[in-house]
PDB file of C-alpha atoms and ligand atoms in Angstrom:
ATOM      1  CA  UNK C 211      -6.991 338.666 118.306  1.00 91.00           C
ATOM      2  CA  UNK C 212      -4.346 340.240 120.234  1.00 97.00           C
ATOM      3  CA  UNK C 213      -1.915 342.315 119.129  1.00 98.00           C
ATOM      4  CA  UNK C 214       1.381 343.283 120.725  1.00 98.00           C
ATOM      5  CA  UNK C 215       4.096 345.183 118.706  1.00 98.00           C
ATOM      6  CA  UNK C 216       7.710 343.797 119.062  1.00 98.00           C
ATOM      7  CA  UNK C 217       9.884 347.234 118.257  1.00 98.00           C
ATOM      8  CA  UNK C 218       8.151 350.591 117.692  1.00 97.00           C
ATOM      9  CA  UNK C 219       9.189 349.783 113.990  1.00 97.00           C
ATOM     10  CA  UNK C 220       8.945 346.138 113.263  1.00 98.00           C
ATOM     11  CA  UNK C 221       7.281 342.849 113.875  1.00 98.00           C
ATOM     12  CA  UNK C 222       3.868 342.458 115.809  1.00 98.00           C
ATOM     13  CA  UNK C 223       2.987 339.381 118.234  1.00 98.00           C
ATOM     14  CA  UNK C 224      -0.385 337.986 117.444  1.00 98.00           C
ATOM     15  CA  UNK C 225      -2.326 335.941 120.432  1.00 98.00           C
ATOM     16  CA  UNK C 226      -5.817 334.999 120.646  1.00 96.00           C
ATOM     17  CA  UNK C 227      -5.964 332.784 117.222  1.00 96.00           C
ATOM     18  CA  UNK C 228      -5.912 329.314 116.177  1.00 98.00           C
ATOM     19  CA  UNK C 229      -4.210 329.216 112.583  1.00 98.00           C
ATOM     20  CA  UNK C 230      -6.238 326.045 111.972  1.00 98.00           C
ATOM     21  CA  UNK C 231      -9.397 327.916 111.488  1.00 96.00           C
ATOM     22  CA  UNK C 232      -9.142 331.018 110.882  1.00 96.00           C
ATOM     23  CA  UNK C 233     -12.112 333.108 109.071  1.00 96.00           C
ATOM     24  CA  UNK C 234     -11.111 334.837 105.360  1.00 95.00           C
ATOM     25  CA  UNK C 235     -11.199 337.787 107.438  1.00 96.00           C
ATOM     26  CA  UNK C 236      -9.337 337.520 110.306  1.00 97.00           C
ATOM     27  CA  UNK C 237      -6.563 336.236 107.354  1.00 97.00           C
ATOM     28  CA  UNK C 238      -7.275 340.351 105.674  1.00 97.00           C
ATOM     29  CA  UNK C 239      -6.909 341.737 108.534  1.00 97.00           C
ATOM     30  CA  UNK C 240      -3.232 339.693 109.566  1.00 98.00           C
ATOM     31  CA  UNK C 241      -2.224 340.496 105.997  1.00 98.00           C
ATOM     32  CA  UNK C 242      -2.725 344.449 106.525  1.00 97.00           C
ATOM     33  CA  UNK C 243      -0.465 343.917 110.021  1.00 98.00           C
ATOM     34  CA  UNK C 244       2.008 341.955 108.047  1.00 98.00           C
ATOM     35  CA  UNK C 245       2.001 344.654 105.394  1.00 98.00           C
ATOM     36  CA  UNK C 246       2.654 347.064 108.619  1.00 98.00           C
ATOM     37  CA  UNK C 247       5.111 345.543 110.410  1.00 98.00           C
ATOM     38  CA  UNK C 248       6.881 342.971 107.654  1.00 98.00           C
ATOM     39  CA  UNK C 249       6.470 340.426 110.586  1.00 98.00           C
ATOM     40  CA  UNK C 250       4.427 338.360 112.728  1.00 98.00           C
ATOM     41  CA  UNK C 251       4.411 336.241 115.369  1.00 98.00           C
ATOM     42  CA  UNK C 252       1.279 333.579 116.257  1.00 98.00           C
ATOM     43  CA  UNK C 253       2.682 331.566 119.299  1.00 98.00           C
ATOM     44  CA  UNK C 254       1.063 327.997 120.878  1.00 98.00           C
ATOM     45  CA  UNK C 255       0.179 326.627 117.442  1.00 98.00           C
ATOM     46  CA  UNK C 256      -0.510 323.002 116.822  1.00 98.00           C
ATOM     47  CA  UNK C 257       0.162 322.762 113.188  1.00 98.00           C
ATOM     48  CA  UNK C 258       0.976 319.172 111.007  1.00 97.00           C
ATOM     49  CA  UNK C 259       2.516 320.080 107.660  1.00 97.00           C
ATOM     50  CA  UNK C 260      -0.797 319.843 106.153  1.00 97.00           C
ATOM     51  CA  UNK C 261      -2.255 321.989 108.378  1.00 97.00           C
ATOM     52  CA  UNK C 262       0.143 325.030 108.141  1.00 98.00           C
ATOM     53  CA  UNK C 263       0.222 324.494 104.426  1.00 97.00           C
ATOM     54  CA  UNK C 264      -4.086 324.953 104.811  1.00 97.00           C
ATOM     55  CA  UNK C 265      -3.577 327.930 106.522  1.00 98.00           C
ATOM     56  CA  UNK C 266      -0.836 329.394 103.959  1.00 98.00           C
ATOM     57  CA  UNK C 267      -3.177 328.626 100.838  1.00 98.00           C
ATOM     58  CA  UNK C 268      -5.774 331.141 102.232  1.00 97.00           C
ATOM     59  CA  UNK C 269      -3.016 334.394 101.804  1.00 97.00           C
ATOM     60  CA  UNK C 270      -2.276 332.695  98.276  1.00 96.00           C
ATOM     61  CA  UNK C 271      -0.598 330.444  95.790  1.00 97.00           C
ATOM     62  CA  UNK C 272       2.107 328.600  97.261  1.00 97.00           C
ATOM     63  CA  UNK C 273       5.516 328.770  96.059  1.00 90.00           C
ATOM     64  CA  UNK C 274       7.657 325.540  96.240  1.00 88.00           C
ATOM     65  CA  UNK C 275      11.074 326.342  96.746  1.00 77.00           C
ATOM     66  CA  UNK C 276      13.316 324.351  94.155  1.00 72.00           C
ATOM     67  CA  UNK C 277      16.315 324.341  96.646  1.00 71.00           C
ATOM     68  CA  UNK C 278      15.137 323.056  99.999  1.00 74.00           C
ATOM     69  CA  UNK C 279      14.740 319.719 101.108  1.00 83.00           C
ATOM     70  CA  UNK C 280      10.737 318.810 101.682  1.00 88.00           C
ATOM     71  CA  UNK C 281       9.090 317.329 104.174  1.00 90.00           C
ATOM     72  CA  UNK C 282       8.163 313.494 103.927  1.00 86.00           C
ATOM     73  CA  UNK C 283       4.495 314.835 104.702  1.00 88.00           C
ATOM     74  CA  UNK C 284       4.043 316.956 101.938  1.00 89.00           C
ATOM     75  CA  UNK C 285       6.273 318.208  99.075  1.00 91.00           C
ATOM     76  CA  UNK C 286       4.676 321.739  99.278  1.00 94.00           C
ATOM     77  CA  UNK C 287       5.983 321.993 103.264  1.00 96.00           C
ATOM     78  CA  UNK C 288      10.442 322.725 103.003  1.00 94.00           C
ATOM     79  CA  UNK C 289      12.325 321.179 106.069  1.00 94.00           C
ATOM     80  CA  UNK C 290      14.641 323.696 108.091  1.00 94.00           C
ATOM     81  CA  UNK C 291      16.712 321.567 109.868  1.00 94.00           C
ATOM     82  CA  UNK C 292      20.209 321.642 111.171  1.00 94.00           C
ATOM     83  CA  UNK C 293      21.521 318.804 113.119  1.00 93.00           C
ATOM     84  CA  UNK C 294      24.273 318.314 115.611  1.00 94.00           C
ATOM     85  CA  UNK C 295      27.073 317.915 113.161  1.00 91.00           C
ATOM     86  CA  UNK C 296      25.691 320.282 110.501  1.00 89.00           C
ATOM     87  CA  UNK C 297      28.268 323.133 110.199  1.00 88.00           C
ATOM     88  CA  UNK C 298      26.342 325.407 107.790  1.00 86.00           C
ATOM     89  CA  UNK C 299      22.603 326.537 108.698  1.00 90.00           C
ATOM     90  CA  UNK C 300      19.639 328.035 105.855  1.00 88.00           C
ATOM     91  CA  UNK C 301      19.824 331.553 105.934  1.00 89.00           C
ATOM     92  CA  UNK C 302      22.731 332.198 107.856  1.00 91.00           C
ATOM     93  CA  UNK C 303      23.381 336.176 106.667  1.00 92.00           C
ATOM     94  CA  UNK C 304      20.889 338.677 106.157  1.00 96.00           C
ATOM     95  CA  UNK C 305      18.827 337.644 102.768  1.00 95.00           C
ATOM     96  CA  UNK C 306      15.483 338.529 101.167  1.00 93.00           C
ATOM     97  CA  UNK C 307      14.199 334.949  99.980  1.00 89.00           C
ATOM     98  CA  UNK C 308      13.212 334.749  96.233  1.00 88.00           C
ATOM     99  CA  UNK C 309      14.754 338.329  95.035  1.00 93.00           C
ATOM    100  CA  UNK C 310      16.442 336.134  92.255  1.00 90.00           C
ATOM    101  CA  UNK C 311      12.873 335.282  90.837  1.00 91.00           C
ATOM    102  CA  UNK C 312      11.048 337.695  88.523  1.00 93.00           C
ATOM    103  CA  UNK C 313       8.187 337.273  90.600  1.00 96.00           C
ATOM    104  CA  UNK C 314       9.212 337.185  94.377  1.00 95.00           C
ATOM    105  CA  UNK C 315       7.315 335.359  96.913  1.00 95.00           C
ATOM    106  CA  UNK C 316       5.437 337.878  99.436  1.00 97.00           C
ATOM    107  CA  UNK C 317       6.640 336.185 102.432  1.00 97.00           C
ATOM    108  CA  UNK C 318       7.205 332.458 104.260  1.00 96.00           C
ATOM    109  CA  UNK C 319       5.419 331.241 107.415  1.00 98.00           C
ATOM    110  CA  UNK C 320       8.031 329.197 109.529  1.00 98.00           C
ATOM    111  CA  UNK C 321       6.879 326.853 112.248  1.00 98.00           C
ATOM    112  CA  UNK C 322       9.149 325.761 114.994  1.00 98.00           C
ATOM    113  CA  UNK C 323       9.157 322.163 115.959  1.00 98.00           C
ATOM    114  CA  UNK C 324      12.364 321.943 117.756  1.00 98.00           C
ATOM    115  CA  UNK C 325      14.531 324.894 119.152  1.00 98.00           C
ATOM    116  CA  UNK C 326      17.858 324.363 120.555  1.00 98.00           C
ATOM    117  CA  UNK C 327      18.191 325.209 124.385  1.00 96.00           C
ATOM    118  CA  UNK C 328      20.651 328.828 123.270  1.00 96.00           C
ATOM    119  CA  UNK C 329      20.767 329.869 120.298  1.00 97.00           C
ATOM    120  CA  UNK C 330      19.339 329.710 117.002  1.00 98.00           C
ATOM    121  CA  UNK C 331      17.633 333.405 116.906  1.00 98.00           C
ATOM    122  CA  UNK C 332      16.346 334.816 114.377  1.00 98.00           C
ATOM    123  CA  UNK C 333      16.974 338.455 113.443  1.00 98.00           C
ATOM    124  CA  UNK C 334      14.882 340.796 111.270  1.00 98.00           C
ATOM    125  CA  UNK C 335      15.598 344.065 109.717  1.00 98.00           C
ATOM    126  CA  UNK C 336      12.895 346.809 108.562  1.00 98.00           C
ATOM    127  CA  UNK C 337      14.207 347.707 104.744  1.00 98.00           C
ATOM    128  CA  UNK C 338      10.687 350.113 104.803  1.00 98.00           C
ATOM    129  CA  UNK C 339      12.877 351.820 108.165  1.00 98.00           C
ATOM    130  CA  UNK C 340      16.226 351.619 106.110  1.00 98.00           C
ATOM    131  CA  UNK C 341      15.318 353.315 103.546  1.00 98.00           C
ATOM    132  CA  UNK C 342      13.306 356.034 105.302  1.00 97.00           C
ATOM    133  CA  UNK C 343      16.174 356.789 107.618  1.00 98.00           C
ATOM    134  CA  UNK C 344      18.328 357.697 104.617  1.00 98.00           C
ATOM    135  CA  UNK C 345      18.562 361.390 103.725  1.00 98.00           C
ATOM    136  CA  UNK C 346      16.328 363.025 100.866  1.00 97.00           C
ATOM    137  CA  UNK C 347      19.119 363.289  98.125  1.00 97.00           C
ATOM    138  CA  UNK C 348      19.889 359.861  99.054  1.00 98.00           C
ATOM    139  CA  UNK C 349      16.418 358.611  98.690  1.00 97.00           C
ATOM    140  CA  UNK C 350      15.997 360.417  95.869  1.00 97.00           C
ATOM    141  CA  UNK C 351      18.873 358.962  93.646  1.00 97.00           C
ATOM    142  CA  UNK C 352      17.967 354.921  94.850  1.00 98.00           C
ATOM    143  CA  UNK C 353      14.139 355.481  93.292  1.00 96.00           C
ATOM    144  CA  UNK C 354      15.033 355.472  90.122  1.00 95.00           C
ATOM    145  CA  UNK C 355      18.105 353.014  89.996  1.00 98.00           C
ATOM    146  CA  UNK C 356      17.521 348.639  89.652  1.00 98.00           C
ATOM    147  CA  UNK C 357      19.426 346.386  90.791  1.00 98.00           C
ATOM    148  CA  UNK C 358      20.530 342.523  89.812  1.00 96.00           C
ATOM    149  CA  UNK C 359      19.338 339.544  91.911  1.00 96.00           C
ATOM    150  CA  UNK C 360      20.865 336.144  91.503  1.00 88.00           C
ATOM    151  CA  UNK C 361      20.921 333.042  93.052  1.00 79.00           C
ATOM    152  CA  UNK C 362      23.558 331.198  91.118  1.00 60.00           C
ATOM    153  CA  UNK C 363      26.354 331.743  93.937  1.00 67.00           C
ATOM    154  CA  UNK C 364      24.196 330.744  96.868  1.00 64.00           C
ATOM    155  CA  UNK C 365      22.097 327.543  95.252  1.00 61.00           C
ATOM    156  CA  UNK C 366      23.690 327.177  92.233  1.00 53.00           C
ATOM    157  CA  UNK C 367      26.997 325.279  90.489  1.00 55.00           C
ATOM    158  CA  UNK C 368      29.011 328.426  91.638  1.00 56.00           C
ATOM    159  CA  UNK C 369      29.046 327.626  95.343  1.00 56.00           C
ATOM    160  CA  UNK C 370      30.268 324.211  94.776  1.00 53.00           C
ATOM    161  CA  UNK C 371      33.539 325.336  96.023  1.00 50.00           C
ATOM    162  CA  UNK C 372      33.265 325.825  99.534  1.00 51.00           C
ATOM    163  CA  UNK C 373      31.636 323.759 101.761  1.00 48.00           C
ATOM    164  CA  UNK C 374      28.084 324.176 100.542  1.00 49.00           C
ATOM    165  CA  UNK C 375      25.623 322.367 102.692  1.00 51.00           C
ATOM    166  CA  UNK C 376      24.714 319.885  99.719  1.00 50.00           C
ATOM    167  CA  UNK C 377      22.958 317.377 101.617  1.00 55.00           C
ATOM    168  CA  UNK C 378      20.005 320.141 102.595  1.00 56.00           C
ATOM    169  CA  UNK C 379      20.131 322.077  99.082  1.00 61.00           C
ATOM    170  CA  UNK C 380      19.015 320.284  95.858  1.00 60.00           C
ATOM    171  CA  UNK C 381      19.009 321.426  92.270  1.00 62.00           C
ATOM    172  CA  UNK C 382      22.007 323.554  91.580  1.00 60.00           C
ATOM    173  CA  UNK C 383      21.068 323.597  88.031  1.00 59.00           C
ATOM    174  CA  UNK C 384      18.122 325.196  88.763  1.00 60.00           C
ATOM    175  CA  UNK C 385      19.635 328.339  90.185  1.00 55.00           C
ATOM    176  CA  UNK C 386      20.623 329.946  86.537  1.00 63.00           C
ATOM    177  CA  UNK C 387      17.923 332.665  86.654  1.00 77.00           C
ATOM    178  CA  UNK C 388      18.843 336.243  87.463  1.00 86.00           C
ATOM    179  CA  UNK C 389      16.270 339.082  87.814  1.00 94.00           C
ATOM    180  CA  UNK C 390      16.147 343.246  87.718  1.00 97.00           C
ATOM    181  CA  UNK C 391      14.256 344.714  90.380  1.00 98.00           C
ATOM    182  CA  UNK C 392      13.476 348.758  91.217  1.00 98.00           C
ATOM    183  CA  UNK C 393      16.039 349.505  94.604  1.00 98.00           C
ATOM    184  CA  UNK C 394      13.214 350.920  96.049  1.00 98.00           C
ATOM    185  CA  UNK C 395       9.866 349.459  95.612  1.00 98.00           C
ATOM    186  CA  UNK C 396       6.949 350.545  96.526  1.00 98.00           C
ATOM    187  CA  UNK C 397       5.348 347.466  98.519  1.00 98.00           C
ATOM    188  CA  UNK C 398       2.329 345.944  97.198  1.00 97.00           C
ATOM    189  CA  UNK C 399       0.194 346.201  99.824  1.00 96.00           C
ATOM    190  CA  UNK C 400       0.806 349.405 101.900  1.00 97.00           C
ATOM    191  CA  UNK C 401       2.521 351.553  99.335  1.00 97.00           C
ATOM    192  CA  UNK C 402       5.068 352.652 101.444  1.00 97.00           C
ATOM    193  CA  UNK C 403       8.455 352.838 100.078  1.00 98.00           C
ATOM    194  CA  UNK C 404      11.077 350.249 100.999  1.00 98.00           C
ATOM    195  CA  UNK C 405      14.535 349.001 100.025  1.00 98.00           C
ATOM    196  CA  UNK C 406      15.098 346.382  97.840  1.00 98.00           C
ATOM    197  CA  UNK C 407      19.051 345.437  97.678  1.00 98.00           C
ATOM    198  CA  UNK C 408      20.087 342.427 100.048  1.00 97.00           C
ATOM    199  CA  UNK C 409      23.444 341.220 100.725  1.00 94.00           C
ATOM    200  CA  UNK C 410      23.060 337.692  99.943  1.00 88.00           C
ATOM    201  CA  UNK C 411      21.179 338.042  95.987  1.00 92.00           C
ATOM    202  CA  UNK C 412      21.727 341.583  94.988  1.00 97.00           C
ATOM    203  CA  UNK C 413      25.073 341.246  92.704  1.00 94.00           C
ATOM    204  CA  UNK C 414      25.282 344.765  91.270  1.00 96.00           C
ATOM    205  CA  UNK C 415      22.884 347.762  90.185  1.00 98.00           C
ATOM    206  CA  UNK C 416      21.429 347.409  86.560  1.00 97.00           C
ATOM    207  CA  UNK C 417      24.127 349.440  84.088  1.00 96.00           C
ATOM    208  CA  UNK C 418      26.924 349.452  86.912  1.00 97.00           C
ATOM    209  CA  UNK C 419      30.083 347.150  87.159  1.00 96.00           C
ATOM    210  CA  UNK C 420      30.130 344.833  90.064  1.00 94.00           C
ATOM    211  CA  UNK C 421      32.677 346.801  91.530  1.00 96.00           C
ATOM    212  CA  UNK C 422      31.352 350.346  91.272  1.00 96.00           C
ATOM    213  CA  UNK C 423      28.499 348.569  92.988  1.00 97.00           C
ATOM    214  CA  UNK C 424      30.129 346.879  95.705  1.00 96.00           C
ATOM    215  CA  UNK C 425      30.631 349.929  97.977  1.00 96.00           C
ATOM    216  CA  UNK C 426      27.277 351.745  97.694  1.00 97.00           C
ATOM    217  CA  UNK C 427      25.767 348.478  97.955  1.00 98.00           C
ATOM    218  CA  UNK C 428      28.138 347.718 101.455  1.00 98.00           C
ATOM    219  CA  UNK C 429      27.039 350.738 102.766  1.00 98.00           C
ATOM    220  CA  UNK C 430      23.175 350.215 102.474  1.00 98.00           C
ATOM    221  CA  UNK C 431      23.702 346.587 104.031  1.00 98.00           C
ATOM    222  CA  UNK C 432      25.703 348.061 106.854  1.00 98.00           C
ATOM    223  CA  UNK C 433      23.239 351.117 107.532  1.00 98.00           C
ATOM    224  CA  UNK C 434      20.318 348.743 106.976  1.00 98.00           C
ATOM    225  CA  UNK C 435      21.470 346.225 109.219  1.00 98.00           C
ATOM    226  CA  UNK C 436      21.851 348.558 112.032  1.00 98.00           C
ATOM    227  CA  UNK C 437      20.319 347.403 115.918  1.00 97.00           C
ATOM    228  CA  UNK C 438      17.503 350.766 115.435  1.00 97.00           C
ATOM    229  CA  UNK C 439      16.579 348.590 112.198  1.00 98.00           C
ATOM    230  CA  UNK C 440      16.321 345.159 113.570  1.00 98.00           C
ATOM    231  CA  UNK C 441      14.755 342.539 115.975  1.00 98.00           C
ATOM    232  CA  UNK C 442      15.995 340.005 117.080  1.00 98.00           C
ATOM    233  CA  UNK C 443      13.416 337.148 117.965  1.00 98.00           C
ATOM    234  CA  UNK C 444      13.398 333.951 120.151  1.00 98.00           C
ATOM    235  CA  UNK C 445      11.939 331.373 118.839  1.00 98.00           C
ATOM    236  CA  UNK C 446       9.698 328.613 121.488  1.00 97.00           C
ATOM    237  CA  UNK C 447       8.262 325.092 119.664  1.00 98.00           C
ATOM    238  CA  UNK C 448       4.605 325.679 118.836  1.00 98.00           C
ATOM    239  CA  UNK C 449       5.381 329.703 117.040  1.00 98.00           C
ATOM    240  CA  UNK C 450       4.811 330.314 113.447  1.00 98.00           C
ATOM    241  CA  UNK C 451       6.473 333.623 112.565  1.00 98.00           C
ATOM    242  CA  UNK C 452       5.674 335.028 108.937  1.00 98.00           C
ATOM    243  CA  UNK C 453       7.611 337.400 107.098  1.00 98.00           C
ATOM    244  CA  UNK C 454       6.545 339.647 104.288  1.00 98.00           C
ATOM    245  CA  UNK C 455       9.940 339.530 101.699  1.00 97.00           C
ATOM    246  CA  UNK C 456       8.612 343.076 100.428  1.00 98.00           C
ATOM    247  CA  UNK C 457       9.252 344.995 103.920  1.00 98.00           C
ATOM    248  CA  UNK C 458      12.242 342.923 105.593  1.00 98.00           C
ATOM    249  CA  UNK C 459      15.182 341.169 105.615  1.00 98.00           C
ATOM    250  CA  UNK C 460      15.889 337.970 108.129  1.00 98.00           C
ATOM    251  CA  UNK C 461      18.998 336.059 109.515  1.00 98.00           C
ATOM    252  CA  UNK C 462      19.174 333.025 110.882  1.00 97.00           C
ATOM    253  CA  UNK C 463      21.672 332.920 113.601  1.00 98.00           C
ATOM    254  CA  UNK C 464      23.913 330.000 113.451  1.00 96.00           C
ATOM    255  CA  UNK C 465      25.472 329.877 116.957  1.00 97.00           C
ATOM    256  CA  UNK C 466      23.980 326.710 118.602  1.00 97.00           C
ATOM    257  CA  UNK C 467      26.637 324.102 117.458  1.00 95.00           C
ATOM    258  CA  UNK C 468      26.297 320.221 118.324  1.00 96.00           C
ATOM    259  CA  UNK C 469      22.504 321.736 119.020  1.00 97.00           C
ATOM    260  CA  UNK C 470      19.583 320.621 116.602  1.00 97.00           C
ATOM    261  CA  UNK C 471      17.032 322.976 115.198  1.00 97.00           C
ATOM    262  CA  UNK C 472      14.098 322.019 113.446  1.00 97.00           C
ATOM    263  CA  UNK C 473      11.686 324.075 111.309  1.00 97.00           C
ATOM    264  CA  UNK C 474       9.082 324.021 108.897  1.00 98.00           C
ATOM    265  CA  UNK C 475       8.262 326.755 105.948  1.00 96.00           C
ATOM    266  CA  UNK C 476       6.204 327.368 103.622  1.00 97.00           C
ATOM    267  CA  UNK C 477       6.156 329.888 101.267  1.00 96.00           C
ATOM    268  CA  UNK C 478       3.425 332.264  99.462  1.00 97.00           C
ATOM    269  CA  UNK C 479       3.904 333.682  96.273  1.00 97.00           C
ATOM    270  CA  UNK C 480       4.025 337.397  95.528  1.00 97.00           C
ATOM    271  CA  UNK C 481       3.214 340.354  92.885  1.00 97.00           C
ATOM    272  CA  UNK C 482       5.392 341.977  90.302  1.00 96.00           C
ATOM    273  CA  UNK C 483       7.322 344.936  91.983  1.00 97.00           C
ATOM    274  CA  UNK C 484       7.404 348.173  90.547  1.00 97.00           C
ATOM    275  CA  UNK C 485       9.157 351.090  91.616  1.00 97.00           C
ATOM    276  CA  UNK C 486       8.469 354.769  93.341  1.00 95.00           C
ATOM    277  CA  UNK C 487       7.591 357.787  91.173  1.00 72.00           C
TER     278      UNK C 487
HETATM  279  C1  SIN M 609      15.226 331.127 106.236  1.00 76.82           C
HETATM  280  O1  SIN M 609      16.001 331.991 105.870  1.00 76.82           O
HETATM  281  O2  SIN M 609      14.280 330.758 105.558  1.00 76.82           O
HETATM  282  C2  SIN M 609      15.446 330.456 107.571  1.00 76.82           C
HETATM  283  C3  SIN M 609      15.134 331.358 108.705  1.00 76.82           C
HETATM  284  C4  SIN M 609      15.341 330.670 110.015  1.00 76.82           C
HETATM  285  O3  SIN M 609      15.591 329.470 110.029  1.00 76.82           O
HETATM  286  O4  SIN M 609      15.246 331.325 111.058  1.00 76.82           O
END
C-alpha cells in the first residue's frame, strides 16, 4: 500500500490495493488513515455494486439511505447520477451526510463510473482543522454547547416548494426525525476534537432560537469552509473515495451542465457521538 497525502491537513491517496480482496488488516490499517485524514482516495478499481458493497461490509454495518434512488443491482448500493437535463445535483453545498440521525453513519465510499469531461469536483473540508484553527475561548465555549440536525427541509415535505429534484429523492415522509448532537465531538476513532455543525442539517444550537443561531452558526460555515480547510478533488472512472462524516464535510460541485455524472455509494454506519470534556 501506498500512501500519498493530498493537503498537509486532509485526504490521503491510497495505491497499491485491490478493494476486491483486501485482508481484515489492510481494512484496520485504511480505517486508522481515514480516521487521520477524514478522506481517502483508492484509484483504478474495478468494482460491480456487489463488489464495493463486499468491500464496505468489512468496515461495518451498512446503512441504506432512505432518500436515494438504488441501484437495479442491489438495493444496499444508492445511484449518484445527474443527467444532461438534471438541473439540481446530490450534495450540491457543503453537508455532513446522516447528522439528522441519532446514530450517524461513519462515512460513504463513492465509486465513479462516469465523470463528465469539466466539472463535477468534489470538495472536502477538515471540520478536525476548523475547529482547531479557532481561538481557545472560542473552542472553549463550542465544547460544551449541542446543536439540532434535521433533515426535514432537504428530504422531507418542507422542500416541496422549490424545485426539489423529486425524481432522484424518495420518501419525504421519512425525513421527520431531528437529532441533538455535541458541536464538538470528539471522533470515535482518533479522539481528536472536531466540529460538528454543517450548513445543510444543523438548524439551530440546542436551547437557542433559530435566529440567535443563525449568525454564530454563518460564521463557523464561512471560517470552516475556508481554501486552508479544504480540497478540492478530481474525480477519474475507476476511483472510490471514502469519507469519514466524523472529520469532514464534502460538496459536490454542480458546474458540468448538459454533462452526465454517474456514481455509486454506499454507506457504513457509525457510533454514538459524545462530546469533549
Ligand atoms: C454526496 O454528497 O453524497 C455526493 C458527493 C458527490 O457526488 O461528489
Amino acid at each position: 500500500m501506498n500512501v500519498t497525502h493530498i493537503s498537509e491537513i486532509l485526504g490521503a491517496e491510497v495505491e497499491g490495493i485491490d478493494c476486491r480482496d483486501v485482508s481484515d488488516d489492510d481494512v484496520a490499517v485504511l480505517q486508522t488513515l481515514l480516521w487521520d485524514r477524514g478522506m481517502l482516495s483508492i484509484p483504478d478499481q474495478d468494482l460491480t455494486p456487489d463488489s464495493q458493497l463486499a468491500f464496505a461490509e468489512k468496515w461495518g454495518a451498512i446503512n441504506v439511505n432512505r432518500f436515494f434512488t438504488p441501484v437495479a443491482e442491489n438495493p444496499q448500493v444508492a445511484e449518484v447520477l445527474k443527467d444532461p437535463d438534471q438541473e439540481l445535483n446530490i450534495g450540491g453545498g457543503w453537508h455532513t451526510d446522516h447528522s439528522y440521525d441519532e446514530i450517524p453513519a461513519m462515512g460513504s465510499m463513492l465509486y465513479a463510473l462516469e465523470i463528465p469531461e469539466t466539472g463535477g469536483d468534489t470538495l472536502f473540508a477538515s471540520t478536525y482543522a476548523a475547529y482547531s484553527n479557532l481561538s481557545e475561548g472560542f473552542r472553549q465555549a463550542l465544547s460544551s454547547m449541542h446543536a439540532v440536525h434535521s433533515s426535514r427541509h432537504v428530504f422531507g415535505y418542507e422542500r416541496d416548494a422549490g424545485d426539489r429534484p423529486r425524481k432522484r429523492l424518495h420518501n419525504p415522509e421519512l425525513a421527520v426525525q431531528d437529532a441533538v448532537h455535541p458541536v464538538v465531538i470528539e471522533h470515535p476513532g482518533s479522539g481528536r476534537p472536531s466540529l460538528y455543525v454543517n450548513p445543510s442539517f444543523t438548524v439551530r444550537f440546542d436551547g437557542w432560537s433559530k435566529a440567535e443561531s443563525d449568525s454564530l452558526l454563518a460564521y463557523l460555515y464561512r471560517f470552516g469552509s475556508r481554501p486552508e480547510h479544504t480540497i478540492r478533488y478530481r474525480w477519474k472512472p475507476g476511483t472510490l473515495v471514502i469519507w469519514d462524516n466524523r472529520a469532514t464535510w464534502h460538496y459536490a460541485l454542480n458546474d458540468y451542465p448538459g454533462q452526465r455524472r454517474l456514481m455509486h455509494r454506499v454507506t457504513v454506519e457509525g457510533v454514538p457521538l459524545a462530546g469533549i470534556n
